[in-house]
Short mmCIF file of C-alpha atoms and ligand atoms in Angstrom, two decimals:
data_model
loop_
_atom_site.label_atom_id
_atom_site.label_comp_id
_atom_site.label_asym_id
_atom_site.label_seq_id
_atom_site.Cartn_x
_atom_site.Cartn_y
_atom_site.Cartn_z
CA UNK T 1 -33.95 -13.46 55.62
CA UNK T 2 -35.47 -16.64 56.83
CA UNK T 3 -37.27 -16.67 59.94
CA UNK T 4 -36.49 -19.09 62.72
CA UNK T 5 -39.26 -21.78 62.59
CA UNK T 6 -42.14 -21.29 65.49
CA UNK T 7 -42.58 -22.40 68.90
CA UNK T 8 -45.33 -25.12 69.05
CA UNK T 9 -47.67 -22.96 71.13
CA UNK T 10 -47.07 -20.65 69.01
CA UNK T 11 -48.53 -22.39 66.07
CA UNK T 12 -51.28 -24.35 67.61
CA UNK T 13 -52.14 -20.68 68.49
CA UNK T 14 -52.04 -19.29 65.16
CA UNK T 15 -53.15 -23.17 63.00
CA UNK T 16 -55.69 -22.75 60.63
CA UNK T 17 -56.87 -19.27 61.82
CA UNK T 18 -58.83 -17.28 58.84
CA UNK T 19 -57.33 -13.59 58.23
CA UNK T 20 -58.03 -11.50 60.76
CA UNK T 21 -61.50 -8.98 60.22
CA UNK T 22 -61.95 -6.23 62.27
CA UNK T 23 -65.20 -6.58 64.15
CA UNK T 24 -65.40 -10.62 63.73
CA UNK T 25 -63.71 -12.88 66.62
CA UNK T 26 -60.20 -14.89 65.69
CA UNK T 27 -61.47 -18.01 64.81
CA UNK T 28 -65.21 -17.34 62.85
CA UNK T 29 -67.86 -19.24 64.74
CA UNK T 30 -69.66 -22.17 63.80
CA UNK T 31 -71.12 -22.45 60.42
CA UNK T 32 -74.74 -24.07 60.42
CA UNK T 33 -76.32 -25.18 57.57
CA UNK T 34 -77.09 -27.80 55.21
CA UNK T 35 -77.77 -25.84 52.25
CA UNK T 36 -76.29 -22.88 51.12
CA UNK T 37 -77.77 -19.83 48.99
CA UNK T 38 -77.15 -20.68 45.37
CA UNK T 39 -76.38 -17.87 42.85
CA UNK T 40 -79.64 -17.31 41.01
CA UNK T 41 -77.33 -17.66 37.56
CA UNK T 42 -73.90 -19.48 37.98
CA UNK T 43 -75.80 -21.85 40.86
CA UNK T 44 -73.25 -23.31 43.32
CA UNK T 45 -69.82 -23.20 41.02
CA UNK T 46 -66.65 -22.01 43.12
CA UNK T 47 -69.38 -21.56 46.33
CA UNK T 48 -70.06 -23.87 48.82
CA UNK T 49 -73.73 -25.10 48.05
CA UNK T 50 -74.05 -28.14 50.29
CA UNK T 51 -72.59 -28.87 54.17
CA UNK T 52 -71.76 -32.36 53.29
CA UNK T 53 -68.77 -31.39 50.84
CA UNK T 54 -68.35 -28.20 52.13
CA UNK T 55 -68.24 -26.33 55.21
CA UNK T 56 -65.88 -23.25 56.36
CA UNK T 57 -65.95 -24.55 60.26
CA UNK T 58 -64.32 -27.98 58.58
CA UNK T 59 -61.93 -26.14 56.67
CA UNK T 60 -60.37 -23.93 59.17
CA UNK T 61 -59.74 -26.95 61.60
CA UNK T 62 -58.74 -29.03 58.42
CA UNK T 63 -56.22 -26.09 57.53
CA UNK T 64 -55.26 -26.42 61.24
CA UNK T 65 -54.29 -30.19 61.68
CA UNK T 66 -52.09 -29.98 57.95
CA UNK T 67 -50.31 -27.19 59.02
CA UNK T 68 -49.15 -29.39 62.26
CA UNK T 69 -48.88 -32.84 59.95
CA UNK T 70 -47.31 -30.85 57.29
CA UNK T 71 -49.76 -31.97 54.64
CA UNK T 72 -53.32 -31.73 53.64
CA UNK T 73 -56.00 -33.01 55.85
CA UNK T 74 -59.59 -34.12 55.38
CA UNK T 75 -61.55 -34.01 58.57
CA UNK T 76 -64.10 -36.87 59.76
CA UNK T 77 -66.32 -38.15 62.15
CA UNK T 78 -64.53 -40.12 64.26
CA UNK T 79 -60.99 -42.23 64.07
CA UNK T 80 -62.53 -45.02 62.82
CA UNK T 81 -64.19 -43.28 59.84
CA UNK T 82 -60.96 -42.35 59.21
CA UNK T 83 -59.36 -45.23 59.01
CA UNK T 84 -62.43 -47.26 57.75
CA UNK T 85 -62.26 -45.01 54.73
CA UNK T 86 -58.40 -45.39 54.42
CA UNK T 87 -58.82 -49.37 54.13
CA UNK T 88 -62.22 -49.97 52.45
CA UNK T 89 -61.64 -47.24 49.48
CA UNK T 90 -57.57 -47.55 49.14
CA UNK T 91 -58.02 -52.01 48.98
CA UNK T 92 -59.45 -54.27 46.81
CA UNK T 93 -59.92 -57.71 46.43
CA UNK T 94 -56.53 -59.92 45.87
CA UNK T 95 -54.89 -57.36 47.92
CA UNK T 96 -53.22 -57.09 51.26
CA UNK T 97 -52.75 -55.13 54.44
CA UNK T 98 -50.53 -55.24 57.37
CA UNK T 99 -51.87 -54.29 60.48
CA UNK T 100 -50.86 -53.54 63.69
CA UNK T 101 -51.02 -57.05 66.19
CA UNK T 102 -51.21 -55.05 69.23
CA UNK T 103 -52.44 -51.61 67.97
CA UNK T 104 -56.16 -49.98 68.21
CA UNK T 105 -58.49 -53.20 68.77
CA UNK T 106 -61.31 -51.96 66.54
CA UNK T 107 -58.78 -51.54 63.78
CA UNK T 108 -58.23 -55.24 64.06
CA UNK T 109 -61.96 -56.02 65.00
CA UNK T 110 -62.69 -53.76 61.42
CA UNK T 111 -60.20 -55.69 59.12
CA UNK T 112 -61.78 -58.82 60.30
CA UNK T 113 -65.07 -58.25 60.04
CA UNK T 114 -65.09 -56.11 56.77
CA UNK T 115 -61.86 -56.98 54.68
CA UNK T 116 -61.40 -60.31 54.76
CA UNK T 117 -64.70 -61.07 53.32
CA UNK T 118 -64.04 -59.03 50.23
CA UNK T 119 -61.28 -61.06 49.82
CA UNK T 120 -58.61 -58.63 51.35
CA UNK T 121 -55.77 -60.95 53.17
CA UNK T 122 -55.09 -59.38 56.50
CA UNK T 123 -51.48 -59.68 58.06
CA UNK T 124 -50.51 -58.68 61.39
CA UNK T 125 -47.46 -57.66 62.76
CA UNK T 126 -46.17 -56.72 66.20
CA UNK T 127 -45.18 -52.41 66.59
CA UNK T 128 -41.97 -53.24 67.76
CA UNK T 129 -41.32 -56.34 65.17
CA UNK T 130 -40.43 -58.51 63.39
CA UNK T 131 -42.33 -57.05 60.68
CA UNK T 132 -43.06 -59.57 57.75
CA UNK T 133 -41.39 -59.10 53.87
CA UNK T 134 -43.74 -56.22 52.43
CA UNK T 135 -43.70 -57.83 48.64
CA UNK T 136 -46.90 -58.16 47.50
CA UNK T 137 -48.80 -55.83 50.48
CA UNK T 138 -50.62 -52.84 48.99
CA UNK T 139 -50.81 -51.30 52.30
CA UNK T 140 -48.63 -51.29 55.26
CA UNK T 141 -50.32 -49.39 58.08
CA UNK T 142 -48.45 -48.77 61.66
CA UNK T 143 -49.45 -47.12 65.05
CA UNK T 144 -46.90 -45.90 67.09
CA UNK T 145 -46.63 -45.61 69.71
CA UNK T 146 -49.24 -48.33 70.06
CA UNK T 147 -52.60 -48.40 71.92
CA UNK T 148 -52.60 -49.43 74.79
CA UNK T 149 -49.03 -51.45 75.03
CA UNK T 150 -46.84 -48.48 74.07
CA UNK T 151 -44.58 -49.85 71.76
CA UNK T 152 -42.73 -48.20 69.29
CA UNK T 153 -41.16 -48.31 65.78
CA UNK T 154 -39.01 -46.92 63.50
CA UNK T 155 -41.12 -44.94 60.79
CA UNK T 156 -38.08 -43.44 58.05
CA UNK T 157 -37.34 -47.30 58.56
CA UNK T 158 -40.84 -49.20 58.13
CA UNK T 159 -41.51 -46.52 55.22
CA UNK T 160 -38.52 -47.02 52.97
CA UNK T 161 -38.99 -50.82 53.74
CA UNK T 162 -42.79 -50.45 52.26
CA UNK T 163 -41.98 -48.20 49.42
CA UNK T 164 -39.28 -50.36 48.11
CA UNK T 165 -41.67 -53.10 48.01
CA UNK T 166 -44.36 -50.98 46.50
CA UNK T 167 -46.63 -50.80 49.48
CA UNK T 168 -48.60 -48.00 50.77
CA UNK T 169 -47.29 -46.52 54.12
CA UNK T 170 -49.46 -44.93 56.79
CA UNK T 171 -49.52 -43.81 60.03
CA UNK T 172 -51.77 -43.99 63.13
CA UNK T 173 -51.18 -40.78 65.00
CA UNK T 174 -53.58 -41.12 67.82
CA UNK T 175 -51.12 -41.42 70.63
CA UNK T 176 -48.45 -39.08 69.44
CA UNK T 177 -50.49 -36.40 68.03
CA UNK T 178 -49.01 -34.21 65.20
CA UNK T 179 -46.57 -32.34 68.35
CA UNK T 180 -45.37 -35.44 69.22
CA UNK T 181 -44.17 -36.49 65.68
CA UNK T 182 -44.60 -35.95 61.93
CA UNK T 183 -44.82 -39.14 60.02
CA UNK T 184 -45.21 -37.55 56.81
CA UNK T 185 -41.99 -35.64 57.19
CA UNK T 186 -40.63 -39.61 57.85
CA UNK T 187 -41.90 -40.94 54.37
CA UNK T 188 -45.48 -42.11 55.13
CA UNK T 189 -47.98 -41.58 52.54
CA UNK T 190 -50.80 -41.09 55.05
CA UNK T 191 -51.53 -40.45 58.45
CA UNK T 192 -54.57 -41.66 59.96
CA UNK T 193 -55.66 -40.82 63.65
CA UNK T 194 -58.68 -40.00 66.06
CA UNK T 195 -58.83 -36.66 67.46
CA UNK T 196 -61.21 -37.54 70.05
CA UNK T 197 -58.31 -38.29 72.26
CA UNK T 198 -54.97 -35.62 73.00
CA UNK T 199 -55.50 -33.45 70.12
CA UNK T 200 -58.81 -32.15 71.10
CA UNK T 201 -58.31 -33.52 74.60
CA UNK T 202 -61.26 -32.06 76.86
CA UNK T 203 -63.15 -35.75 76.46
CA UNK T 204 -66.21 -33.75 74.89
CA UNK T 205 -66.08 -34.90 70.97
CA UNK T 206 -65.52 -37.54 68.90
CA UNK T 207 -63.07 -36.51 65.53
CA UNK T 208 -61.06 -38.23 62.90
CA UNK T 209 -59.03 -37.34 60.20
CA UNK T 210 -56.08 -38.31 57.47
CA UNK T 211 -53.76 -36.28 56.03
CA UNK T 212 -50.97 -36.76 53.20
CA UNK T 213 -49.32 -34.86 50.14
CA UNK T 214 -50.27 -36.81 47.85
CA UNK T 215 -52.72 -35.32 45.58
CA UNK T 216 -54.56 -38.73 44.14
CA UNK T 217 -54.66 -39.92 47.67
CA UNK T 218 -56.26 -36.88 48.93
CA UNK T 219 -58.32 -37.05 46.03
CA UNK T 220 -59.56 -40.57 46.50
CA UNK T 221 -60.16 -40.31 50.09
CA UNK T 222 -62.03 -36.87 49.39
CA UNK T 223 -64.70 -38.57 47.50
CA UNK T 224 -65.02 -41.82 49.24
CA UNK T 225 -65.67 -39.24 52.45
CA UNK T 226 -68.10 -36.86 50.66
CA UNK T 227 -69.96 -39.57 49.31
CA UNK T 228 -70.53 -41.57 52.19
CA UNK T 229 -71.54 -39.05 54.57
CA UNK T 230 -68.15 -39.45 57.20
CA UNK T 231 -67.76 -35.17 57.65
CA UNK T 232 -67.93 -34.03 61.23
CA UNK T 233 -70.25 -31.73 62.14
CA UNK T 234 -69.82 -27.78 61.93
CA UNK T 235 -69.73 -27.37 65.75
CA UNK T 236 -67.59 -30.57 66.24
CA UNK T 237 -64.98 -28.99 64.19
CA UNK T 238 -65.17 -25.20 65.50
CA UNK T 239 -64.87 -27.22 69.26
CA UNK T 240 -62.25 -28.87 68.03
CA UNK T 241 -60.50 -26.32 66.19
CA UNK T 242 -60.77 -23.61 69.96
CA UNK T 243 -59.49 -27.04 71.54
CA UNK T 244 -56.25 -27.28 69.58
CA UNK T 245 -55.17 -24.03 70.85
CA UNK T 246 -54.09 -25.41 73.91
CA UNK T 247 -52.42 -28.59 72.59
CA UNK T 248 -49.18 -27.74 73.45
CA UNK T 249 -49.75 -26.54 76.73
CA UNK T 250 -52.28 -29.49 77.83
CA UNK T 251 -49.41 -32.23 76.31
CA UNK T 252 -46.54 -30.31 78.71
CA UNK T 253 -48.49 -31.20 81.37
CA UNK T 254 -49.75 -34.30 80.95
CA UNK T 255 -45.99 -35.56 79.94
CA UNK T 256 -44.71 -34.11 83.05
CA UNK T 257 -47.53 -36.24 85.03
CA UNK T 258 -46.80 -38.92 83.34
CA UNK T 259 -43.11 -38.85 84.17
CA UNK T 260 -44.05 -38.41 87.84
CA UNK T 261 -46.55 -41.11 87.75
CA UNK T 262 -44.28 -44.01 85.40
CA UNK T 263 -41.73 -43.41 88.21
CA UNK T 264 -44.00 -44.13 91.36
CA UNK T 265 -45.53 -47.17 89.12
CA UNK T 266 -42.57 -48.80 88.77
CA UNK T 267 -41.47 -48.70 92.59
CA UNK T 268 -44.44 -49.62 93.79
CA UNK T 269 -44.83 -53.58 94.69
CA UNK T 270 -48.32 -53.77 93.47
CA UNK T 271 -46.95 -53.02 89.91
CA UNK T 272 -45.65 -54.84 87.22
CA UNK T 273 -44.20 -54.06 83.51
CA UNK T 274 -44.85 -50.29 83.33
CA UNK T 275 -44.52 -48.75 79.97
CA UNK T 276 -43.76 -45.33 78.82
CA UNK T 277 -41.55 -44.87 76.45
CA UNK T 278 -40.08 -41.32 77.89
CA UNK T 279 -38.56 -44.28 80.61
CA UNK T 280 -34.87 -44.65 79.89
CA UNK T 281 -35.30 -48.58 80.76
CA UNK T 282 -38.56 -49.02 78.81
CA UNK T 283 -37.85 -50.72 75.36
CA UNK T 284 -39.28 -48.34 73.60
CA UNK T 285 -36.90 -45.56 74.74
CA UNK T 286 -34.36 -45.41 72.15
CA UNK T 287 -36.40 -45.43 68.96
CA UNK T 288 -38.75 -42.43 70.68
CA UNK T 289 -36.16 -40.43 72.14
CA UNK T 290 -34.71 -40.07 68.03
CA UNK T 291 -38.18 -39.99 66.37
CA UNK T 292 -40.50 -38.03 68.71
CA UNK T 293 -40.24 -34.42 69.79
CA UNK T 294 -42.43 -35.37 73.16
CA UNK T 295 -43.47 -38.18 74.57
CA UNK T 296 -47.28 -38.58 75.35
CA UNK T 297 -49.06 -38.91 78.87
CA UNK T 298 -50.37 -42.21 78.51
CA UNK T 299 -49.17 -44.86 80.88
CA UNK T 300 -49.32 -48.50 80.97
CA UNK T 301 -48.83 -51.18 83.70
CA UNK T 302 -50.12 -54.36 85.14
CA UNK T 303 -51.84 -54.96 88.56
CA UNK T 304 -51.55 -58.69 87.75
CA UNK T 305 -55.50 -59.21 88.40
CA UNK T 306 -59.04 -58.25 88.12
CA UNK T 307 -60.10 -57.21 91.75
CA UNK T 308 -56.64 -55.32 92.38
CA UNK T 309 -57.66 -52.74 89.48
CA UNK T 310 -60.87 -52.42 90.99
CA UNK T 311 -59.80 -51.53 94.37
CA UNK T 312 -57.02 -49.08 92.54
CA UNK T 313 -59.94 -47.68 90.99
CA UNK T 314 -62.47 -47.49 93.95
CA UNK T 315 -59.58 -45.94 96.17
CA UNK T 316 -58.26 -43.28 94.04
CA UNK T 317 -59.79 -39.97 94.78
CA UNK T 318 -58.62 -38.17 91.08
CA UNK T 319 -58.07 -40.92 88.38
CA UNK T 320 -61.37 -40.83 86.92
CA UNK T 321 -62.67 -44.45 85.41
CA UNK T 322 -63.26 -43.92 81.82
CA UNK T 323 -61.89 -45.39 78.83
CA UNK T 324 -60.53 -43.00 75.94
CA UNK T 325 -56.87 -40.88 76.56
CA UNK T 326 -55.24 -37.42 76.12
CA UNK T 327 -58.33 -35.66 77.88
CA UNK T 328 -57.71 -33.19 80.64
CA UNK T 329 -58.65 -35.05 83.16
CA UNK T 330 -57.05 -38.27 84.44
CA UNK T 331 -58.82 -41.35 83.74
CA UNK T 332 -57.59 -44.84 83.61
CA UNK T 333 -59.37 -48.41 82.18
CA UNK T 334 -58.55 -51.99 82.85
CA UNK T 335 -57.92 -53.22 79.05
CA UNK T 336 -58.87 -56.91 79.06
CA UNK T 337 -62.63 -55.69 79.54
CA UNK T 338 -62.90 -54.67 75.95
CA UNK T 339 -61.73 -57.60 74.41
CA UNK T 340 -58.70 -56.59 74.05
CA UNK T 341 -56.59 -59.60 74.46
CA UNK T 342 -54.44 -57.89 77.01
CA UNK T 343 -53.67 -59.16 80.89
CA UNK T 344 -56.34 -59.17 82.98
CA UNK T 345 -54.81 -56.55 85.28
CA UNK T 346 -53.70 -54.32 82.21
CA UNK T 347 -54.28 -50.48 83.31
CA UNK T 348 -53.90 -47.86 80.95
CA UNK T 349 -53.67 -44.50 82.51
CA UNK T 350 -53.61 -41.46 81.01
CA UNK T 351 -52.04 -38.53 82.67
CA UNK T 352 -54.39 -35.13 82.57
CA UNK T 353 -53.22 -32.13 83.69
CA UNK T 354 -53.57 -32.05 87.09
CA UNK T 355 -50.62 -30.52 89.61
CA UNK T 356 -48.28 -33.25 89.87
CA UNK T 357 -47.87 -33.73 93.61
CA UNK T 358 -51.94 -34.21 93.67
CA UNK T 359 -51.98 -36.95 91.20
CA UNK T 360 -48.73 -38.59 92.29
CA UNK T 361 -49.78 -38.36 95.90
CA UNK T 362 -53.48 -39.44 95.10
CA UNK T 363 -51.79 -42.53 92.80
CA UNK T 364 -49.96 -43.71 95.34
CA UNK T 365 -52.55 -43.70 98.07
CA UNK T 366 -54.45 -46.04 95.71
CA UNK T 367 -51.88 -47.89 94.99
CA UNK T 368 -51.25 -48.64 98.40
CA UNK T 369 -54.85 -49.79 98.58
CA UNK T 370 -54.18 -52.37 96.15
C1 LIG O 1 -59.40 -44.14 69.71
C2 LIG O 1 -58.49 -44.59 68.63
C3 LIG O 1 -58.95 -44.77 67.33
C4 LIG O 1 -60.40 -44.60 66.97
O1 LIG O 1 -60.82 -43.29 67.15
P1 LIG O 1 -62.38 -42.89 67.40
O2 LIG O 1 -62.34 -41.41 67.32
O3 LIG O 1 -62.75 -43.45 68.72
O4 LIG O 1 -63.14 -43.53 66.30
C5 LIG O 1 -58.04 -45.14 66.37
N1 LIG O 1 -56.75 -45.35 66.66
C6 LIG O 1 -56.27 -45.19 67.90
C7 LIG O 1 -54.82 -45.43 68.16
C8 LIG O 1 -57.13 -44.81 68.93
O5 LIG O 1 -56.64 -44.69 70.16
#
């Protein structure tokens, strides 16, 4: 008889854990070493022999994240490994990529700097669309919802769109995290996302990772990633693996803030355009209410100027200034300072998981300020 399918507490509890061993703790601590003991005859076949391929911390947590994205996952440094190692080994020159317009700037910043002088032509397109014909791309890479604007699209969609014109299709997952939605289960070929931000979420490590089913993919990206160097560290993984534990439990919150705080946002005069896409009167609303099981605790809004974030920032007692998202603790940052062609009073604020009427009460007292 089939079992009903698990509770997602339940199986960021349970992701990736080795088989239990009486005596040894749940999740095995964190392997250190470089080399490993050879066998003095067979040498290193079917062992690990060297931490740059191989490491059991790495594996658990990579174990961990594919059971949530329902595929295989290779583990790296940081988000941007990740994705660097997606677009430098998977294009070539004559080839070309669509990128998000308004997604992760660095993505952009990357493409420019590094692709189109190896002769890679780099398209952009806005999350929410129009999207360009795909005929000719090799690649068609999406982020949703997007970083820091919050808008949305429709993956099954973008993915039998790219596949019919013979284009890879992957996914930046950053913002949803695998609880929030499965791209591979929509017909992407790859995710791609940083767990530096909700997935790990305690602001203390910097993570990457891809994941897909498709064996020559996983293949490809394997090698490109042993080769040049892009494996997180033994204890970054084993941190990150204990972190994801409490994914499910840190998101509740920090949607339920977020709800709280979108709603005292957009009544409040000092306030314009909030986004989050859990809003039944945000645009994003329809297509993330059918596509995602949650939405995230990441909030966007304008205070129309430079000077009225910083006196948002300088009177709120809780919303810590930091850049980054997902982490337990609120923090907010004005966009526009990072290049990031946004407004100059563009806030993104990302919900931690504080009790509710503290943050909402502290938000508004600073808002008030403004
Ligand atoms: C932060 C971020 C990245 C890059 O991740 P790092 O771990 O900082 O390298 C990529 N995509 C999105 C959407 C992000 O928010």
């Amino acid at each position: 008889m089939s079992q009903p399918p698990l509770g997602d507490s339940t199986r960021v509890l349970h992701a990736g854990l080795p088989p239990l061993v009486p005596g040894q703790p749940f999740l095995p601590g964190p392997v250190f070493a470089a080399p490993f003991v050879l066998d003095p005859v067979t040498g290193g076949e079917g062992i690990d022999w060297y931490g740059r391929p191989h490491n059991a911390s790495r594996r658990h947590l990579e174990t961990a994240i594919g059971e949530l994205e329902g595929g295989d996952c290779l583990a790296f440094t940081t988000g941007m490994a990740a994705i660097g190692a997606t677009l430098l080994s998977l294009l070539h020159p004559g080839d070309t990529v669509v990128l998000p317009a308004d997604g992760y700037f660095t993505t952009r910043a990357f493409a420019r700097a590094e692709l189109a002088p190896r002769g890679i032509e780099v398209l952009t397109a806005p999350t929410a669309g129009p999207y360009p014909q795909f005929e000719g791309v090799r690649l068609v890479l999406v982020e949703t919802p997007a970083n820091p604007g919050l808008d949305v699209c429709d993956l099954a969609e973008l993915a039998a769109a790219a596949h019919a014109a013979g284009a890879l299709f992957a996914v930046d997952n950053t913002t949803a995290t695998p609880l929030g939605q499965r791209p591979l289960e929509l017909g992407a070929d790859l995710v791609v996302a940083s767990g530096t931000k909700a997935l790990t979420g305690h602001s203390d490590l910097l993570l990457g990772y891809i994941a897909t089913r498709d064996g020559d993919l996983l293949a490809r990206l394997r090698s490109w990633r042993d080769s040049t160097g892009g494996s997180p560290s033994p204890f970054d993984s084993w941190l990150a693996h204990r972190s994801l534990a409490t994914l499910d439990l840190r998101l509740a919150r920090q949607t339920a803030n977020a709800a709280a705080v979108a709603d005292v946002l957009a009544a409040h005069p000092a306030v314009d355009r909030v986004r989050w896409p859990g809003r039944p009167d945000d645009p994003a609303y329809a297509v993330a209410s059918r596509q995602m099981a949650r939405v995230p605790g990441v909030v966007t809004f304008d205070l129309r100027g430079e000077a009225e974030v910083a006196r948002f920032l300088t009177a709120t007692a809780l919303v810590i200034p930091a850049t980054s998202f997902g982490g337990l603790h609120t923090t907010a940052d004005r966009r526009a300072q990072w290049g990031d062609d946004a407004p100059p009073g563009l806030v993104r604020l990302s919900c931690g998981v504080e009790d509710t009427a503290d943050l909402v009460a502290d938000i508004t007292r600073a808002l008030d300020a403004v």
